[in-house]
Amino acid sequence: MSVLPIRTIGDPVLRTRAEEVTAFDDALRRLVADMHETMLDVGGVGLAAPQVGVSVRLFTWAVEGGAGHVVNPVLEVGEEPQEGGEGCLSVPGLAYDTPRRNWARVTGLDQHGAPVTVEGTGLLARCLQHETDHLDGRLYVDRLTGAEKRDAMRAIRAAGYDGVVRGVAGQRAAHVGTSFGAGSFGAGPA
């Protein structure tokens, strides 16, 4: 397993809808393992494949003692709102109150193609929504409104933000492995 570099805001892969996974092979299982290791290494609770430069519909998660992954997730959300802070490994150094729903469920497949369902409230629900957004080319800052959105966009456009991104990337680079690259997963949709 390897720790993978995480793509940051400005990278086009983060703004592109990821492709459905169709091959449940060793390359997919290696990607799942590498993503899980990467997520834990950087202290994340979720990580979507586009965040490591692979545009496929897959994310890993580790919340409140549970952990797993979902391939080709389909998201359902409840009606009750949830308020709370949110950040993102691909938007380092920033966090904002982000509106989400308090209950969410994803159904999809595991790395072997078997059905899987993950359902929860609170932080797990937030994680499922956040990671599914990544697979649709959406970042949490896109969900912000009003003063929060203006502040986030101002911070991202600020000249100093590039330094924050470079600093975080430099810290993470000390852990990055080299046995996996986005190109090894396949040139087209997997």
Tab-separated table of C-alpha atoms in Angstrom:
chain	number	residue	atom	x	y	z
A	1	MET	CA	0.000	0.000	0.000
A	2	SER	CA	1.061	3.557	-0.654
A	3	VAL	CA	0.130	7.021	0.485
A	4	LEU	CA	-1.029	8.964	-2.564
A	5	PRO	CA	-0.704	12.693	-3.286
A	6	ILE	CA	-3.963	14.596	-2.807
A	7	ARG	CA	-5.151	16.956	-5.535
A	8	THR	CA	-6.132	20.442	-4.427
A	9	ILE	CA	-8.639	23.039	-5.563
A	10	GLY	CA	-7.827	24.250	-9.052
A	11	ASP	CA	-7.131	20.742	-10.376
A	12	PRO	CA	-9.677	19.947	-13.126
A	13	VAL	CA	-10.166	16.353	-11.917
A	14	LEU	CA	-11.942	17.767	-8.858
A	15	ARG	CA	-14.495	19.533	-11.076
A	16	THR	CA	-15.294	16.616	-13.384
A	17	ARG	CA	-18.005	13.999	-12.838
A	18	ALA	CA	-16.215	10.714	-12.164
A	19	GLU	CA	-16.837	7.637	-14.325
A	20	GLU	CA	-18.640	4.507	-13.132
A	21	VAL	CA	-16.352	1.641	-12.113
A	22	THR	CA	-16.866	-1.409	-14.319
A	23	ALA	CA	-13.768	-3.526	-13.589
A	24	PHE	CA	-13.530	-5.074	-10.122
A	25	ASP	CA	-9.943	-6.220	-10.364
A	26	ASP	CA	-6.600	-6.068	-8.562
A	27	ALA	CA	-6.048	-2.472	-9.695
A	28	LEU	CA	-9.311	-1.414	-8.026
A	29	ARG	CA	-8.453	-3.287	-4.823
A	30	ARG	CA	-5.010	-1.658	-4.755
A	31	LEU	CA	-6.622	1.762	-5.262
A	32	VAL	CA	-9.047	1.138	-2.376
A	33	ALA	CA	-6.184	0.074	-0.074
A	34	ASP	CA	-4.006	3.034	-1.096
A	35	MET	CA	-6.873	5.484	-0.640
A	36	HIS	CA	-7.687	4.111	2.795
A	37	GLU	CA	-4.040	4.375	3.848
A	38	THR	CA	-3.823	7.904	2.425
A	39	MET	CA	-7.014	9.005	4.192
A	40	LEU	CA	-5.739	7.766	7.558
A	41	ASP	CA	-2.246	9.195	6.990
A	42	VAL	CA	-3.606	12.724	6.495
A	43	GLY	CA	-6.219	12.476	9.238
A	44	GLY	CA	-9.258	12.496	6.969
A	45	VAL	CA	-12.632	10.900	7.590
A	46	GLY	CA	-13.287	10.394	3.880
A	47	LEU	CA	-11.443	10.418	0.575
A	48	ALA	CA	-12.852	10.285	-2.960
A	49	ALA	CA	-10.894	8.856	-5.900
A	50	PRO	CA	-10.783	12.188	-7.789
A	51	GLN	CA	-8.911	13.629	-4.815
A	52	VAL	CA	-6.021	11.306	-5.677
A	53	GLY	CA	-6.332	12.019	-9.397
A	54	VAL	CA	-8.402	8.983	-10.399
A	55	SER	CA	-11.721	9.959	-11.952
A	56	VAL	CA	-13.809	6.952	-10.884
A	57	ARG	CA	-16.834	6.715	-8.596
A	58	LEU	CA	-15.237	5.418	-5.405
A	59	PHE	CA	-14.698	6.769	-1.917
A	60	THR	CA	-13.317	5.526	1.386
A	61	TRP	CA	-14.512	6.575	4.826
A	62	ALA	CA	-13.568	6.180	8.499
A	63	VAL	CA	-16.006	7.740	10.965
A	64	GLU	CA	-16.739	7.066	14.635
A	65	GLY	CA	-15.121	3.631	14.761
A	66	GLY	CA	-16.473	2.411	11.427
A	67	ALA	CA	-14.627	2.339	8.118
A	68	GLY	CA	-15.140	1.161	4.583
A	69	HIS	CA	-15.465	2.103	0.957
A	70	VAL	CA	-18.233	2.388	-1.613
A	71	VAL	CA	-17.929	1.938	-5.369
A	72	ASN	CA	-20.533	3.601	-7.628
A	73	PRO	CA	-22.492	5.057	-4.696
A	74	VAL	CA	-26.066	6.258	-4.984
A	75	LEU	CA	-26.921	8.824	-2.313
A	76	GLU	CA	-30.220	9.324	-0.480
A	77	VAL	CA	-30.697	12.061	2.129
A	78	GLY	CA	-33.350	12.879	4.692
A	79	GLU	CA	-35.220	16.132	5.139
A	80	GLU	CA	-33.866	17.236	8.538
A	81	PRO	CA	-31.061	19.777	8.151
A	82	GLN	CA	-27.712	19.477	9.858
A	83	GLU	CA	-25.539	22.449	10.680
A	84	GLY	CA	-21.861	22.062	11.344
A	85	GLY	CA	-18.352	22.794	10.277
A	86	GLU	CA	-16.731	21.126	7.338
A	87	GLY	CA	-13.331	21.142	5.712
A	88	CYS	CA	-11.738	19.231	2.885
A	89	LEU	CA	-8.364	17.645	2.182
A	90	SER	CA	-8.522	19.233	-1.291
A	91	VAL	CA	-9.227	22.704	0.123
A	92	PRO	CA	-6.579	22.745	2.856
A	93	GLY	CA	-6.540	25.233	5.674
A	94	LEU	CA	-10.175	26.303	5.411
A	95	ALA	CA	-13.327	25.196	7.244
A	96	TYR	CA	-16.845	26.606	7.191
A	97	ASP	CA	-20.300	25.813	8.466
A	98	THR	CA	-21.756	23.839	5.581
A	99	PRO	CA	-25.436	22.971	5.245
A	100	ARG	CA	-26.080	19.227	4.935
A	101	ARG	CA	-28.830	16.774	5.823
A	102	ASN	CA	-28.708	14.943	9.149
A	103	TRP	CA	-29.377	11.479	7.653
A	104	ALA	CA	-27.842	9.899	4.579
A	105	ARG	CA	-27.519	6.494	2.988
A	106	VAL	CA	-25.388	5.344	0.103
A	107	THR	CA	-25.886	2.095	-1.731
A	108	GLY	CA	-23.287	0.755	-4.081
A	109	LEU	CA	-20.724	-1.996	-4.360
A	110	ASP	CA	-17.589	-3.063	-2.563
A	111	GLN	CA	-14.219	-3.676	-4.238
A	112	HIS	CA	-15.325	-7.194	-5.232
A	113	GLY	CA	-18.627	-6.074	-6.767
A	114	ALA	CA	-20.822	-7.179	-3.847
A	115	PRO	CA	-23.680	-4.878	-2.737
A	116	VAL	CA	-22.968	-2.530	0.170
A	117	THR	CA	-25.072	-0.014	2.082
A	118	VAL	CA	-23.774	2.633	4.482
A	119	GLU	CA	-26.286	4.669	6.467
A	120	GLY	CA	-25.949	7.135	9.276
A	121	THR	CA	-26.624	10.457	10.917
A	122	GLY	CA	-24.405	13.298	12.076
A	123	LEU	CA	-20.773	13.113	10.992
A	124	LEU	CA	-21.244	9.913	8.974
A	125	ALA	CA	-24.154	11.469	7.061
A	126	ARG	CA	-22.019	14.576	6.416
A	127	CYS	CA	-19.128	12.412	5.192
A	128	LEU	CA	-21.331	10.404	2.797
A	129	GLN	CA	-22.735	13.609	1.292
A	130	HIS	CA	-19.323	15.297	1.062
A	131	GLU	CA	-17.619	12.347	-0.652
A	132	THR	CA	-20.492	11.773	-3.075
A	133	ASP	CA	-20.279	15.457	-4.008
A	134	HIS	CA	-16.620	14.900	-4.959
A	135	LEU	CA	-17.689	12.183	-7.395
A	136	ASP	CA	-20.004	14.699	-9.068
A	137	GLY	CA	-17.256	17.333	-9.406
A	138	ARG	CA	-18.521	19.406	-6.504
A	139	LEU	CA	-16.564	20.779	-3.538
A	140	TYR	CA	-18.012	21.690	-0.154
A	141	VAL	CA	-17.322	25.390	-0.792
A	142	ASP	CA	-19.911	25.195	-3.601
A	143	ARG	CA	-22.583	24.540	-0.956
A	144	LEU	CA	-21.752	27.639	1.069
A	145	THR	CA	-24.034	30.658	0.941
A	146	GLY	CA	-23.944	34.326	1.875
A	147	ALA	CA	-21.050	35.663	3.913
A	148	GLU	CA	-19.519	32.181	4.346
A	149	LYS	CA	-19.281	31.724	0.570
A	150	ARG	CA	-17.857	35.215	0.025
A	151	ASP	CA	-15.245	34.632	2.730
A	152	ALA	CA	-14.260	31.231	1.329
A	153	MET	CA	-13.909	32.515	-2.236
A	154	ARG	CA	-11.924	35.515	-1.036
A	155	ALA	CA	-9.588	33.220	0.948
A	156	ILE	CA	-9.097	30.865	-2.009
A	157	ARG	CA	-8.336	33.741	-4.403
A	158	ALA	CA	-5.903	35.380	-1.967
A	159	ALA	CA	-2.255	35.242	-2.978
A	160	GLY	CA	-1.355	33.720	0.386
A	161	TYR	CA	-3.628	30.709	-0.167
A	162	ASP	CA	-1.211	29.264	-2.730
A	163	GLY	CA	1.358	29.215	0.065
A	164	VAL	CA	-1.047	27.331	2.339
A	165	VAL	CA	-1.639	24.727	-0.393
A	166	ARG	CA	2.100	24.379	-1.064
A	167	GLY	CA	2.837	24.057	2.648
A	168	VAL	CA	0.239	21.332	3.169
A	169	ALA	CA	1.396	19.532	0.008
A	170	GLY	CA	4.975	19.662	1.264
A	171	GLN	CA	4.004	18.184	4.624
A	172	ARG	CA	2.041	15.415	2.931
A	173	ALA	CA	4.809	14.696	0.403
A	174	ALA	CA	7.018	13.260	3.125
A	175	HIS	CA	4.594	10.325	3.355
A	176	VAL	CA	3.726	9.807	-0.307
A	177	GLY	CA	4.618	6.422	-1.769
A	178	THR	CA	5.522	5.743	-5.369
A	179	SER	CA	4.067	2.312	-6.136
A	180	PHE	CA	0.786	3.691	-7.503
A	181	GLY	CA	0.096	6.417	-9.994
A	182	ALA	CA	-3.203	7.515	-11.447
A	183	GLY	CA	-2.095	6.244	-14.851
A	184	SER	CA	-1.732	2.670	-13.603
A	185	PHE	CA	-5.455	2.417	-12.907
A	186	GLY	CA	-6.303	2.737	-16.589
A	187	ALA	CA	-6.460	5.350	-19.256
A	188	GLY	CA	-10.208	5.406	-19.656
A	189	PRO	CA	-13.212	4.678	-17.498
A	190	ALA	CA	-12.485	1.790	-15.204
